[in-house]
Amino acid sequence: MPVTRHLIKRGDGAAVELFQARATDTAPTGAILFVHGNQGGLLLGAKELVDNGALLRFSSRLNITTAAVSQPGFGGSDGPADFCGPKTQQSIIAAIRFLREQPSVDPDRIVLYGNSRGAVAAAMVAAQVRDLRAIILSSGVYDLKEVFETSPRGIRQAIEHEAGLSTEAFRARSALHHAHDIRSEILLLHGRYDDRAPVAQAEAFSAALSDAGVSVDIRVFECGHRIPREESQSALRPFLQKVLVSGITRH
């Protein structure tokens, strides 16, 4: 089950890097699209999911297609970075479109999985692509302005440099204000002691989604920003089994 690298095009012609591992089944299967986090300045992009084995691990265990997309300015994707903003969101949407065109993928069973910075952007995409099978958001911020002042200095500088500090810039990166546009089932994963993305962010977003009639499940773990894999798996396994393997229809 080899991993292949693709350079696809965003609507404005910018290159978007994507890595893909295909299922062994000949019939179309579900798919997961991963969106990486900040990566501590390494700028590996989607290759991080290849290097750490996540792409092949999820693909082989669930016998599905998996893919990972590099945000603008990361990996082989054209920049500049815009801190989870419209260009990042458009890159993710381009990756979803690419997956839907693959013969190995059932277009009605695509799950979007964003982590940290990737969760900020993936949550915003959920408000625009309303027919995804499900969304998984791990350690995300859903009201960026609310946490800006208490964020670490490096994150504040990145937000100011990449996005600016206007009301419009914050709103374009804050899915809490767009919960009423989301229709896909959502699983929220968060650490109780997260010092970058306070757990109150996930709790408030969960409440807003529930009020909007969205099927949402929130799982809070006794950890910080990085959720240990062995802990997150306890929530991921049954959720992915339900939405990708069992054939349960969309809510």
mmCIF file of C-alpha atoms in Angstrom:
data_model
loop_
_atom_site.group_PDB
_atom_site.id
_atom_site.type_symbol
_atom_site.label_atom_id
_atom_site.label_comp_id
_atom_site.label_asym_id
_atom_site.label_seq_id
_atom_site.Cartn_x
_atom_site.Cartn_y
_atom_site.Cartn_z
ATOM 1 C CA MET A 1 0.000 0.000 0.000
ATOM 2 C CA PRO A 2 2.322 2.775 -1.217
ATOM 3 C CA VAL A 3 1.907 6.450 -0.392
ATOM 4 C CA THR A 4 1.750 8.733 -3.422
ATOM 5 C CA ARG A 5 2.423 12.477 -3.573
ATOM 6 C CA HIS A 6 0.282 14.812 -5.655
ATOM 7 C CA LEU A 7 0.401 18.499 -6.503
ATOM 8 C CA ILE A 8 -3.113 19.719 -7.190
ATOM 9 C CA LYS A 9 -4.391 23.202 -7.962
ATOM 10 C CA ARG A 10 -6.450 25.523 -5.820
ATOM 11 C CA GLY A 11 -9.086 27.724 -7.486
ATOM 12 C CA ASP A 12 -6.586 30.569 -7.861
ATOM 13 C CA GLY A 13 -4.012 28.273 -9.471
ATOM 14 C CA ALA A 14 -1.755 27.878 -6.407
ATOM 15 C CA ALA A 15 -0.181 24.454 -5.868
ATOM 16 C CA VAL A 16 -1.478 22.296 -3.015
ATOM 17 C CA GLU A 17 0.538 19.301 -1.842
ATOM 18 C CA LEU A 18 -1.307 16.115 -0.929
ATOM 19 C CA PHE A 19 -0.157 12.636 0.097
ATOM 20 C CA GLN A 20 -2.454 9.652 -0.372
ATOM 21 C CA ALA A 21 -2.629 5.983 0.641
ATOM 22 C CA ARG A 22 -5.285 3.917 -1.126
ATOM 23 C CA ALA A 23 -7.418 1.099 0.243
ATOM 24 C CA THR A 24 -6.854 -2.427 -1.059
ATOM 25 C CA ASP A 25 -10.549 -2.922 -1.858
ATOM 26 C CA THR A 26 -11.559 -2.571 -5.481
ATOM 27 C CA ALA A 27 -14.939 -1.125 -4.483
ATOM 28 C CA PRO A 28 -15.018 2.537 -3.370
ATOM 29 C CA THR A 29 -14.480 3.000 0.362
ATOM 30 C CA GLY A 30 -14.589 5.849 2.843
ATOM 31 C CA ALA A 31 -11.701 8.285 3.187
ATOM 32 C CA ILE A 32 -10.044 10.494 5.801
ATOM 33 C CA LEU A 33 -8.369 13.798 4.948
ATOM 34 C CA PHE A 34 -5.887 14.946 7.605
ATOM 35 C CA VAL A 35 -4.925 18.580 8.178
ATOM 36 C CA HIS A 36 -1.700 19.011 10.175
ATOM 37 C CA GLY A 37 -0.909 21.416 12.992
ATOM 38 C CA ASN A 38 1.787 24.072 13.402
ATOM 39 C CA GLN A 39 4.809 21.692 13.546
ATOM 40 C CA GLY A 40 7.047 23.985 15.595
ATOM 41 C CA GLY A 41 8.534 25.808 12.633
ATOM 42 C CA LEU A 42 9.607 22.661 10.771
ATOM 43 C CA LEU A 43 7.119 23.315 7.922
ATOM 44 C CA LEU A 44 6.949 19.631 6.972
ATOM 45 C CA GLY A 45 3.311 19.918 6.002
ATOM 46 C CA ALA A 46 1.448 16.724 5.147
ATOM 47 C CA LYS A 47 4.694 14.722 5.064
ATOM 48 C CA GLU A 48 4.490 14.626 8.859
ATOM 49 C CA LEU A 49 1.560 12.200 8.534
ATOM 50 C CA VAL A 50 3.628 10.041 6.194
ATOM 51 C CA ASP A 51 6.720 10.079 8.392
ATOM 52 C CA ASN A 52 4.883 9.233 11.619
ATOM 53 C CA GLY A 53 2.996 6.390 9.954
ATOM 54 C CA ALA A 54 -0.491 7.797 10.530
ATOM 55 C CA LEU A 55 -1.492 7.735 6.855
ATOM 56 C CA LEU A 56 -0.682 4.054 6.373
ATOM 57 C CA ARG A 57 -1.867 3.066 9.857
ATOM 58 C CA PHE A 58 -5.381 4.435 9.406
ATOM 59 C CA SER A 59 -5.594 3.194 5.819
ATOM 60 C CA SER A 60 -4.586 -0.382 6.603
ATOM 61 C CA ARG A 61 -6.590 -0.767 9.812
ATOM 62 C CA LEU A 62 -9.836 0.540 8.327
ATOM 63 C CA ASN A 63 -9.129 -0.494 4.722
ATOM 64 C CA ILE A 64 -9.922 3.006 3.508
ATOM 65 C CA THR A 65 -8.218 5.726 1.503
ATOM 66 C CA THR A 66 -6.337 8.266 3.601
ATOM 67 C CA ALA A 67 -4.827 11.572 2.541
ATOM 68 C CA ALA A 68 -3.069 14.530 4.120
ATOM 69 C CA VAL A 69 -2.912 18.064 2.758
ATOM 70 C CA SER A 70 -0.177 20.653 3.314
ATOM 71 C CA GLN A 71 -1.405 24.080 4.356
ATOM 72 C CA PRO A 72 -0.132 27.087 2.343
ATOM 73 C CA GLY A 73 3.489 27.784 3.194
ATOM 74 C CA PHE A 74 4.024 24.245 4.530
ATOM 75 C CA GLY A 75 5.632 21.348 2.692
ATOM 76 C CA GLY A 76 5.245 21.639 -1.062
ATOM 77 C CA SER A 77 2.160 23.870 -1.014
ATOM 78 C CA ASP A 78 2.491 27.397 -2.363
ATOM 79 C CA GLY A 79 2.502 30.146 0.241
ATOM 80 C CA PRO A 80 2.285 32.443 1.924
ATOM 81 C CA ALA A 81 0.726 31.016 5.064
ATOM 82 C CA ASP A 82 -2.445 32.804 6.188
ATOM 83 C CA PHE A 83 -2.991 31.240 9.630
ATOM 84 C CA CYS A 84 -5.963 28.989 8.868
ATOM 85 C CA GLY A 85 -7.591 31.683 6.741
ATOM 86 C CA PRO A 86 -9.415 31.650 3.385
ATOM 87 C CA LYS A 87 -6.428 30.394 1.342
ATOM 88 C CA THR A 88 -5.840 27.523 3.768
ATOM 89 C CA GLN A 89 -9.532 26.685 3.726
ATOM 90 C CA GLN A 90 -9.581 26.764 -0.080
ATOM 91 C CA SER A 91 -6.594 24.409 -0.145
ATOM 92 C CA ILE A 92 -8.450 21.919 2.048
ATOM 93 C CA ILE A 93 -11.545 22.211 -0.144
ATOM 94 C CA ALA A 94 -9.373 21.521 -3.219
ATOM 95 C CA ALA A 95 -8.076 18.370 -1.491
ATOM 96 C CA ILE A 96 -11.637 17.249 -0.715
ATOM 97 C CA ARG A 97 -12.564 17.789 -4.365
ATOM 98 C CA PHE A 98 -9.540 15.718 -5.433
ATOM 99 C CA LEU A 99 -10.564 12.847 -3.130
ATOM 100 C CA ARG A 100 -14.132 12.862 -4.397
ATOM 101 C CA GLU A 101 -12.836 12.321 -7.928
ATOM 102 C CA GLN A 102 -10.807 9.232 -6.972
ATOM 103 C CA PRO A 103 -12.307 5.864 -8.070
ATOM 104 C CA SER A 104 -11.222 4.342 -4.734
ATOM 105 C CA VAL A 105 -13.294 6.831 -2.703
ATOM 106 C CA ASP A 106 -16.989 6.863 -1.903
ATOM 107 C CA PRO A 107 -17.673 10.638 -2.124
ATOM 108 C CA ASP A 108 -20.405 10.378 0.515
ATOM 109 C CA ARG A 109 -18.037 8.931 3.128
ATOM 110 C CA ILE A 110 -15.257 11.490 3.536
ATOM 111 C CA VAL A 111 -14.118 12.459 7.032
ATOM 112 C CA LEU A 112 -12.102 15.648 7.609
ATOM 113 C CA TYR A 113 -9.649 15.418 10.540
ATOM 114 C CA GLY A 114 -7.881 18.589 11.695
ATOM 115 C CA ASN A 115 -5.367 18.854 14.516
ATOM 116 C CA SER A 116 -4.464 22.070 16.393
ATOM 117 C CA ARG A 117 -3.949 24.737 13.722
ATOM 118 C CA GLY A 118 -5.469 22.265 11.287
ATOM 119 C CA ALA A 119 -8.587 22.015 13.462
ATOM 120 C CA VAL A 120 -9.101 25.786 13.244
ATOM 121 C CA ALA A 121 -9.134 25.609 9.436
ATOM 122 C CA ALA A 122 -11.053 22.311 9.217
ATOM 123 C CA ALA A 123 -13.832 23.681 11.423
ATOM 124 C CA MET A 124 -14.221 26.626 9.052
ATOM 125 C CA VAL A 125 -14.302 24.256 6.051
ATOM 126 C CA ALA A 126 -17.099 22.329 7.769
ATOM 127 C CA ALA A 127 -19.226 25.476 7.526
ATOM 128 C CA GLN A 128 -18.609 25.654 3.767
ATOM 129 C CA VAL A 129 -18.626 21.982 2.701
ATOM 130 C CA ARG A 130 -21.788 20.857 4.398
ATOM 131 C CA ASP A 131 -22.053 17.295 3.047
ATOM 132 C CA LEU A 132 -18.944 15.708 4.558
ATOM 133 C CA ARG A 133 -19.665 12.443 6.354
ATOM 134 C CA ALA A 134 -18.065 13.670 9.573
ATOM 135 C CA ILE A 135 -15.501 16.049 11.055
ATOM 136 C CA ILE A 136 -12.896 15.296 13.745
ATOM 137 C CA LEU A 137 -11.329 18.310 15.451
ATOM 138 C CA SER A 138 -8.484 17.852 17.922
ATOM 139 C CA SER A 139 -7.034 20.585 20.182
ATOM 140 C CA GLY A 140 -8.528 23.426 18.181
ATOM 141 C CA VAL A 141 -9.473 27.056 18.773
ATOM 142 C CA TYR A 142 -12.950 28.056 17.619
ATOM 143 C CA ASP A 143 -13.016 31.748 18.623
ATOM 144 C CA LEU A 144 -9.570 33.056 17.717
ATOM 145 C CA LYS A 145 -10.059 36.583 19.035
ATOM 146 C CA GLU A 146 -11.191 35.223 22.396
ATOM 147 C CA VAL A 147 -7.844 33.490 23.007
ATOM 148 C CA PHE A 148 -5.493 35.811 21.102
ATOM 149 C CA GLU A 149 -4.335 37.870 24.092
ATOM 150 C CA THR A 150 -3.588 34.811 26.233
ATOM 151 C CA SER A 151 -1.827 32.857 23.468
ATOM 152 C CA PRO A 152 1.952 32.288 23.589
ATOM 153 C CA ARG A 153 3.934 35.166 22.092
ATOM 154 C CA GLY A 154 5.000 33.157 19.045
ATOM 155 C CA ILE A 155 1.408 32.297 18.147
ATOM 156 C CA ARG A 156 0.317 35.920 18.584
ATOM 157 C CA GLN A 157 3.092 37.036 16.268
ATOM 158 C CA ALA A 158 2.139 34.412 13.677
ATOM 159 C CA ILE A 159 -1.503 35.483 13.759
ATOM 160 C CA GLU A 160 -0.598 39.154 13.371
ATOM 161 C CA HIS A 161 1.915 38.485 10.585
ATOM 162 C CA GLU A 162 -0.136 35.953 8.600
ATOM 163 C CA ALA A 163 -3.713 37.124 9.185
ATOM 164 C CA GLY A 164 -3.756 40.604 10.665
ATOM 165 C CA LEU A 165 -5.835 41.662 13.632
ATOM 166 C CA SER A 166 -9.006 42.989 12.041
ATOM 167 C CA THR A 167 -12.455 41.882 13.171
ATOM 168 C CA GLU A 168 -12.946 40.295 9.743
ATOM 169 C CA ALA A 169 -9.679 38.351 10.016
ATOM 170 C CA PHE A 170 -10.643 36.851 13.373
ATOM 171 C CA ARG A 171 -14.177 36.007 12.236
ATOM 172 C CA ALA A 172 -12.871 34.229 9.116
ATOM 173 C CA ARG A 173 -10.924 31.910 11.416
ATOM 174 C CA SER A 174 -13.499 31.379 14.189
ATOM 175 C CA ALA A 175 -15.946 28.548 13.531
ATOM 176 C CA LEU A 176 -17.905 29.344 16.702
ATOM 177 C CA HIS A 177 -19.515 32.185 14.764
ATOM 178 C CA HIS A 178 -20.445 29.853 11.897
ATOM 179 C CA ALA A 179 -21.834 26.868 13.827
ATOM 180 C CA HIS A 180 -25.272 27.402 12.285
ATOM 181 C CA ASP A 181 -23.793 26.657 8.831
ATOM 182 C CA ILE A 182 -22.397 23.245 9.839
ATOM 183 C CA ARG A 183 -24.350 20.049 9.113
ATOM 184 C CA SER A 184 -21.812 17.220 9.381
ATOM 185 C CA GLU A 185 -21.487 15.074 12.487
ATOM 186 C CA ILE A 186 -18.577 16.253 14.661
ATOM 187 C CA LEU A 187 -16.224 14.648 17.172
ATOM 188 C CA LEU A 188 -14.262 17.093 19.351
ATOM 189 C CA LEU A 189 -11.089 15.892 21.107
ATOM 190 C CA HIS A 190 -9.440 18.162 23.671
ATOM 191 C CA GLY A 191 -7.006 18.160 26.579
ATOM 192 C CA ARG A 192 -8.332 19.488 29.872
ATOM 193 C CA TYR A 193 -5.021 21.236 30.606
ATOM 194 C CA ASP A 194 -4.358 22.589 27.102
ATOM 195 C CA ASP A 195 -2.386 25.838 27.521
ATOM 196 C CA ARG A 196 -2.653 26.847 23.837
ATOM 197 C CA ALA A 197 -6.304 26.098 23.166
ATOM 198 C CA PRO A 198 -8.311 26.304 26.422
ATOM 199 C CA VAL A 199 -10.799 23.473 26.863
ATOM 200 C CA ALA A 200 -13.514 26.121 27.223
ATOM 201 C CA GLN A 201 -13.122 26.675 23.459
ATOM 202 C CA ALA A 202 -14.205 23.116 22.688
ATOM 203 C CA GLU A 203 -16.981 23.248 25.271
ATOM 204 C CA ALA A 204 -18.420 26.491 23.874
ATOM 205 C CA PHE A 205 -18.193 25.194 20.299
ATOM 206 C CA SER A 206 -19.882 21.933 21.303
ATOM 207 C CA ALA A 207 -22.747 23.866 22.901
ATOM 208 C CA ALA A 208 -23.144 26.085 19.821
ATOM 209 C CA LEU A 209 -23.197 23.060 17.511
ATOM 210 C CA SER A 210 -25.764 21.318 19.679
ATOM 211 C CA ASP A 211 -27.940 24.443 19.670
ATOM 212 C CA ALA A 212 -27.686 24.466 15.857
ATOM 213 C CA GLY A 213 -28.940 20.870 15.692
ATOM 214 C CA VAL A 214 -25.574 19.320 14.792
ATOM 215 C CA SER A 215 -24.738 15.845 16.087
ATOM 216 C CA VAL A 216 -21.663 16.489 18.260
ATOM 217 C CA ASP A 217 -19.646 14.443 20.739
ATOM 218 C CA ILE A 218 -16.935 16.018 22.900
ATOM 219 C CA ARG A 219 -14.222 13.962 24.605
ATOM 220 C CA VAL A 220 -11.961 15.677 27.149
ATOM 221 C CA PHE A 221 -8.713 13.953 28.157
ATOM 222 C CA GLU A 222 -6.510 14.497 31.210
ATOM 223 C CA CYS A 223 -3.632 15.993 29.242
ATOM 224 C CA GLY A 224 -2.326 19.181 27.622
ATOM 225 C CA HIS A 225 -2.325 20.343 24.014
ATOM 226 C CA ARG A 226 -0.923 17.113 22.620
ATOM 227 C CA ILE A 227 -3.321 14.224 23.214
ATOM 228 C CA PRO A 228 -1.498 10.883 23.587
ATOM 229 C CA ARG A 229 -2.372 8.505 20.763
ATOM 230 C CA GLU A 230 -3.382 5.685 23.074
ATOM 231 C CA GLU A 231 -5.967 7.990 24.681
ATOM 232 C CA SER A 232 -7.418 9.512 21.518
ATOM 233 C CA GLN A 233 -7.807 6.043 19.993
ATOM 234 C CA SER A 234 -10.452 5.150 22.576
ATOM 235 C CA ALA A 235 -12.718 7.782 21.033
ATOM 236 C CA LEU A 236 -11.541 7.520 17.420
ATOM 237 C CA ARG A 237 -11.988 3.772 16.911
ATOM 238 C CA PRO A 238 -15.745 3.540 17.554
ATOM 239 C CA PHE A 239 -16.430 6.848 15.824
ATOM 240 C CA LEU A 240 -14.575 5.922 12.637
ATOM 241 C CA GLN A 241 -16.044 2.423 12.676
ATOM 242 C CA LYS A 242 -19.511 3.978 12.778
ATOM 243 C CA VAL A 243 -19.085 6.654 10.103
ATOM 244 C CA LEU A 244 -16.786 4.845 7.674
ATOM 245 C CA VAL A 245 -17.222 1.103 8.027
ATOM 246 C CA SER A 246 -20.667 0.301 9.374
ATOM 247 C CA GLY A 247 -22.523 1.989 6.531
ATOM 248 C CA ILE A 248 -24.735 4.077 8.802
ATOM 249 C CA THR A 249 -26.368 6.803 6.744
ATOM 250 C CA ARG A 250 -25.595 10.476 7.223
ATOM 251 C CA HIS A 251 -27.615 12.373 9.831
#
